[in-house]
Amino acid sequence: MSKIDIETGYLNRANHFIDGRWQAADGQQRRELVNPYDESEFGSVALGTAEDVDAAVKAARAALPSWSALPRHQRAKWCYAIAEALKEKSELLARLESLNVGSPISFSRMAHAQVAVAITASYGEFLERGPHDEVIGNSRVVREPIGVVGAIAAWNYPLMLLLGKAIPAIAAGCTVVAKPSEVTPLTSMVVADVLQEVGLPAGVINIVNGDGPTVGEALVNHRGVDMVSFTGSTAVGRRIMANAATQVKKVALELGGKSATVVLDDAPLEQAVRGAVRGAYPNAGQTCIALSRLIVPGNLIDQALDIAADEAGRFVAGDPMDERTTLGPLAFAGHHQRVAEYIRLGQQEATLIAGGEGLPDGVERGFFVKPTVFGRVDPQARIAQEEIFGPVLSVIAAGSEEQAIDIANGTIYGLNGAVWSADPERAVRAARRMQCGKVDINGGGFNLDAPAGGFKQSGIGRERGHYALEEYMEVKSLQFADADLARASALE
């Protein structure tokens, strides 16, 4: 890992990216960074203060008038330029993300780096499609940027989540103050350097490192911030929503999940169960949309458990930088301890089918958890109700399709889901009854332009696609004397 340190110089920085340049931190506090694979300390990051946030918000407010007035096609060019510069650094970004989070390098290249670049470029395409103005009778309805956005990203997909907020916000004409997680800050530093390299106007995107209680709270409560976009736990999302409510400030929240795969009685069982296990373990299960519950017909439970155990056993734990590794460690010690406690709880609540306590075969240290399957889990058990955020799958038996849907909907969450059936129309009918923001049908793949977000306590608002642009805009009606004038008014 020292090679990364020498090559990049991103470690041990004492600065934040404010008003287009690296600036000295106001305070002296730092957080040590730990390699989740070997538990060694490899650097530290400065922790910001409320004063750093204030400086960043002032820079964003100063940049807002000129940026929001920029024509759409020019903002599109900036999106393309940032995407191209990030693409040139994609291997570096992937390696840093593997060091940050513990993700296997093959996964980091695809799910962290490539997806982040594609998201960034996609907003250039959306802007080029033209304005979203519409005429309703004698009114022209226009959309305008909401203002300064506070973007708070979670630690599990640091690069993708940061850009997934900042880029649609600036595409909409807003300016941004972003807070990456203090646990996984490395790729945000590369983003800041990219912004300098391409010459993005000062203050359009600012990045302040720091923890939630200090920097996060200061950002949410700052009167110069018009909107907060947050991805993270439901508990923190509730607090952000409560604080923002004191100023009636708009929030967009993508929160926790306890997503279910529903296998109907006519589904190809082996394909469905193997797909469900793979859907439970991406990024070592540190994924808000992880399919952490598998609901199968009761008469097929024994077969399903055998298949799930076999598929879980195919994951290879090891060095994230090794191309053969398919299961990396969890991101940090505190989270590893939390997941281990859930596994101990699961052994009291259900039948352990695969995995369990201790390190996986082939590793001697690190924040690893065995790919774990629990069988015959009660739908109301804690391991079936609470977000574990690790490679832990609960398999639940259902007596009917109706009961399966009820179980799938029977948590406080509603972020993701999956349905398997030999009859696509039946699968769609079941998917329509699931209370969640996205449903994969018979292994349906990721769609970059489709909206992502949750029902119930999984969040408010949507990310990705033109739906994200809408989140960062206010709607205004321009009333004309007659409909002809409304239609004839100038568009951007």
PDB file of N, CA and C in Angstrom, residues 203-239:
ATOM      1  N   GLY A 203     -15.652  27.358  -6.321  1.00  0.00           N
ATOM      2  CA  GLY A 203     -16.837  27.406  -5.483  1.00  0.00           C
ATOM      3  C   GLY A 203     -17.999  26.569  -5.962  1.00  0.00           C
ATOM      4  N   VAL A 204     -17.951  26.049  -7.182  1.00  0.00           N
ATOM      5  CA  VAL A 204     -19.076  25.265  -7.695  1.00  0.00           C
ATOM      6  C   VAL A 204     -19.192  23.946  -6.924  1.00  0.00           C
ATOM      7  N   ILE A 205     -18.074  23.262  -6.692  1.00  0.00           N
ATOM      8  CA  ILE A 205     -18.059  22.084  -5.820  1.00  0.00           C
ATOM      9  C   ILE A 205     -16.964  22.285  -4.782  1.00  0.00           C
ATOM     10  N   ASN A 206     -17.333  22.203  -3.527  1.00  0.00           N
ATOM     11  CA  ASN A 206     -16.398  22.306  -2.408  1.00  0.00           C
ATOM     12  C   ASN A 206     -16.467  21.012  -1.617  1.00  0.00           C
ATOM     13  N   ILE A 207     -15.331  20.577  -1.051  1.00  0.00           N
ATOM     14  CA  ILE A 207     -15.284  19.311  -0.317  1.00  0.00           C
ATOM     15  C   ILE A 207     -14.643  19.563   1.045  1.00  0.00           C
ATOM     16  N   VAL A 208     -15.388  19.253   2.088  1.00  0.00           N
ATOM     17  CA  VAL A 208     -14.896  19.412   3.459  1.00  0.00           C
ATOM     18  C   VAL A 208     -14.893  18.049   4.130  1.00  0.00           C
ATOM     19  N   ASN A 209     -13.717  17.579   4.518  1.00  0.00           N
ATOM     20  CA  ASN A 209     -13.631  16.323   5.253  1.00  0.00           C
ATOM     21  C   ASN A 209     -14.065  16.525   6.693  1.00  0.00           C
ATOM     22  N   GLY A 210     -14.578  15.467   7.299  1.00  0.00           N
ATOM     23  CA  GLY A 210     -14.957  15.591   8.702  1.00  0.00           C
ATOM     24  C   GLY A 210     -15.991  14.571   9.106  1.00  0.00           C
ATOM     25  N   ASP A 211     -16.308  14.562  10.401  1.00  0.00           N
ATOM     26  CA  ASP A 211     -17.271  13.595  10.901  1.00  0.00           C
ATOM     27  C   ASP A 211     -18.683  14.163  10.894  1.00  0.00           C
ATOM     28  N   GLY A 212     -19.652  13.282  11.135  1.00  0.00           N
ATOM     29  CA  GLY A 212     -21.047  13.688  11.100  1.00  0.00           C
ATOM     30  C   GLY A 212     -21.435  14.670  12.181  1.00  0.00           C
ATOM     31  N   PRO A 213     -21.087  14.406  13.450  1.00  0.00           N
ATOM     32  CA  PRO A 213     -21.497  15.318  14.514  1.00  0.00           C
ATOM     33  C   PRO A 213     -20.972  16.735  14.359  1.00  0.00           C
ATOM     34  N   THR A 214     -19.826  16.903  13.687  1.00  0.00           N
ATOM     35  CA  THR A 214     -19.257  18.246  13.548  1.00  0.00           C
ATOM     36  C   THR A 214     -19.565  18.831  12.173  1.00  0.00           C
ATOM     37  N   VAL A 215     -18.984  18.268  11.132  1.00  0.00           N
ATOM     38  CA  VAL A 215     -19.144  18.822   9.783  1.00  0.00           C
ATOM     39  C   VAL A 215     -20.546  18.546   9.239  1.00  0.00           C
ATOM     40  N   GLY A 216     -21.031  17.336   9.429  1.00  0.00           N
ATOM     41  CA  GLY A 216     -22.356  17.008   8.925  1.00  0.00           C
ATOM     42  C   GLY A 216     -23.440  17.880   9.533  1.00  0.00           C
ATOM     43  N   GLU A 217     -23.428  18.010  10.843  1.00  0.00           N
ATOM     44  CA  GLU A 217     -24.438  18.829  11.519  1.00  0.00           C
ATOM     45  C   GLU A 217     -24.312  20.294  11.116  1.00  0.00           C
ATOM     46  N   ALA A 218     -23.080  20.794  11.006  1.00  0.00           N
ATOM     47  CA  ALA A 218     -22.889  22.193  10.611  1.00  0.00           C
ATOM     48  C   ALA A 218     -23.443  22.435   9.209  1.00  0.00           C
ATOM     49  N   LEU A 219     -23.268  21.458   8.332  1.00  0.00           N
ATOM     50  CA  LEU A 219     -23.753  21.598   6.959  1.00  0.00           C
ATOM     51  C   LEU A 219     -25.277  21.584   6.923  1.00  0.00           C
ATOM     52  N   VAL A 220     -25.889  20.655   7.645  1.00  0.00           N
ATOM     53  CA  VAL A 220     -27.353  20.556   7.668  1.00  0.00           C
ATOM     54  C   VAL A 220     -27.979  21.819   8.255  1.00  0.00           C
ATOM     55  N   ASN A 221     -27.369  22.372   9.304  1.00  0.00           N
ATOM     56  CA  ASN A 221     -27.953  23.497  10.026  1.00  0.00           C
ATOM     57  C   ASN A 221     -27.587  24.860   9.458  1.00  0.00           C
ATOM     58  N   HIS A 222     -26.659  24.919   8.511  1.00  0.00           N
ATOM     59  CA  HIS A 222     -26.202  26.211   7.987  1.00  0.00           C
ATOM     60  C   HIS A 222     -27.327  26.885   7.202  1.00  0.00           C
ATOM     61  N   ARG A 223     -27.569  28.144   7.495  1.00  0.00           N
ATOM     62  CA  ARG A 223     -28.652  28.871   6.833  1.00  0.00           C
ATOM     63  C   ARG A 223     -28.326  29.215   5.380  1.00  0.00           C
ATOM     64  N   GLY A 224     -27.085  29.055   4.985  1.00  0.00           N
ATOM     65  CA  GLY A 224     -26.723  29.288   3.602  1.00  0.00           C
ATOM     66  C   GLY A 224     -26.889  28.058   2.720  1.00  0.00           C
ATOM     67  N   VAL A 225     -27.312  26.933   3.295  1.00  0.00           N
ATOM     68  CA  VAL A 225     -27.546  25.695   2.551  1.00  0.00           C
ATOM     69  C   VAL A 225     -29.041  25.550   2.307  1.00  0.00           C
ATOM     70  N   ASP A 226     -29.421  25.415   1.050  1.00  0.00           N
ATOM     71  CA  ASP A 226     -30.837  25.371   0.682  1.00  0.00           C
ATOM     72  C   ASP A 226     -31.422  23.971   0.684  1.00  0.00           C
ATOM     73  N   MET A 227     -30.579  22.961   0.552  1.00  0.00           N
ATOM     74  CA  MET A 227     -31.049  21.582   0.461  1.00  0.00           C
ATOM     75  C   MET A 227     -29.948  20.650   0.945  1.00  0.00           C
ATOM     76  N   VAL A 228     -30.350  19.528   1.533  1.00  0.00           N
ATOM     77  CA  VAL A 228     -29.394  18.510   1.969  1.00  0.00           C
ATOM     78  C   VAL A 228     -29.739  17.190   1.295  1.00  0.00           C
ATOM     79  N   SER A 229     -28.736  16.569   0.677  1.00  0.00           N
ATOM     80  CA  SER A 229     -28.868  15.230   0.117  1.00  0.00           C
ATOM     81  C   SER A 229     -27.953  14.306   0.902  1.00  0.00           C
ATOM     82  N   PHE A 230     -28.528  13.236   1.439  1.00  0.00           N
ATOM     83  CA  PHE A 230     -27.781  12.341   2.331  1.00  0.00           C
ATOM     84  C   PHE A 230     -28.017  10.896   1.953  1.00  0.00           C
ATOM     85  N   THR A 231     -26.955  10.102   1.967  1.00  0.00           N
ATOM     86  CA  THR A 231     -27.054   8.654   1.875  1.00  0.00           C
ATOM     87  C   THR A 231     -26.387   8.063   3.105  1.00  0.00           C
ATOM     88  N   GLY A 232     -27.106   7.175   3.794  1.00  0.00           N
ATOM     89  CA  GLY A 232     -26.564   6.558   4.996  1.00  0.00           C
ATOM     90  C   GLY A 232     -27.646   5.848   5.767  1.00  0.00           C
ATOM     91  N   SER A 233     -27.452   5.717   7.050  1.00  0.00           N
ATOM     92  CA  SER A 233     -28.362   4.947   7.879  1.00  0.00           C
ATOM     93  C   SER A 233     -29.676   5.684   8.096  1.00  0.00           C
ATOM     94  N   THR A 234     -30.713   4.905   8.355  1.00  0.00           N
ATOM     95  CA  THR A 234     -32.019   5.495   8.622  1.00  0.00           C
ATOM     96  C   THR A 234     -31.988   6.329   9.894  1.00  0.00           C
ATOM     97  N   ALA A 235     -31.244   5.900  10.906  1.00  0.00           N
ATOM     98  CA  ALA A 235     -31.172   6.657  12.160  1.00  0.00           C
ATOM     99  C   ALA A 235     -30.602   8.049  11.920  1.00  0.00           C
ATOM    100  N   VAL A 236     -29.512   8.147  11.165  1.00  0.00           N
ATOM    101  CA  VAL A 236     -28.927   9.456  10.875  1.00  0.00           C
ATOM    102  C   VAL A 236     -29.849  10.260   9.964  1.00  0.00           C
ATOM    103  N   GLY A 237     -30.499   9.593   9.016  1.00  0.00           N
ATOM    104  CA  GLY A 237     -31.444  10.284   8.134  1.00  0.00           C
ATOM    105  C   GLY A 237     -32.575  10.941   8.906  1.00  0.00           C
ATOM    106  N   ARG A 238     -33.076  10.255   9.942  1.00  0.00           N
ATOM    107  CA  ARG A 238     -34.130  10.848  10.768  1.00  0.00           C
ATOM    108  C   ARG A 238     -33.630  12.131  11.442  1.00  0.00           C
ATOM    109  N   ARG A 239     -32.401  12.100  11.934  1.00  0.00           N
ATOM    110  CA  ARG A 239     -31.855  13.281  12.606  1.00  0.00           C
ATOM    111  C   ARG A 239     -31.673  14.433  11.630  1.00  0.00           C
TER     112      ARG A 239
END
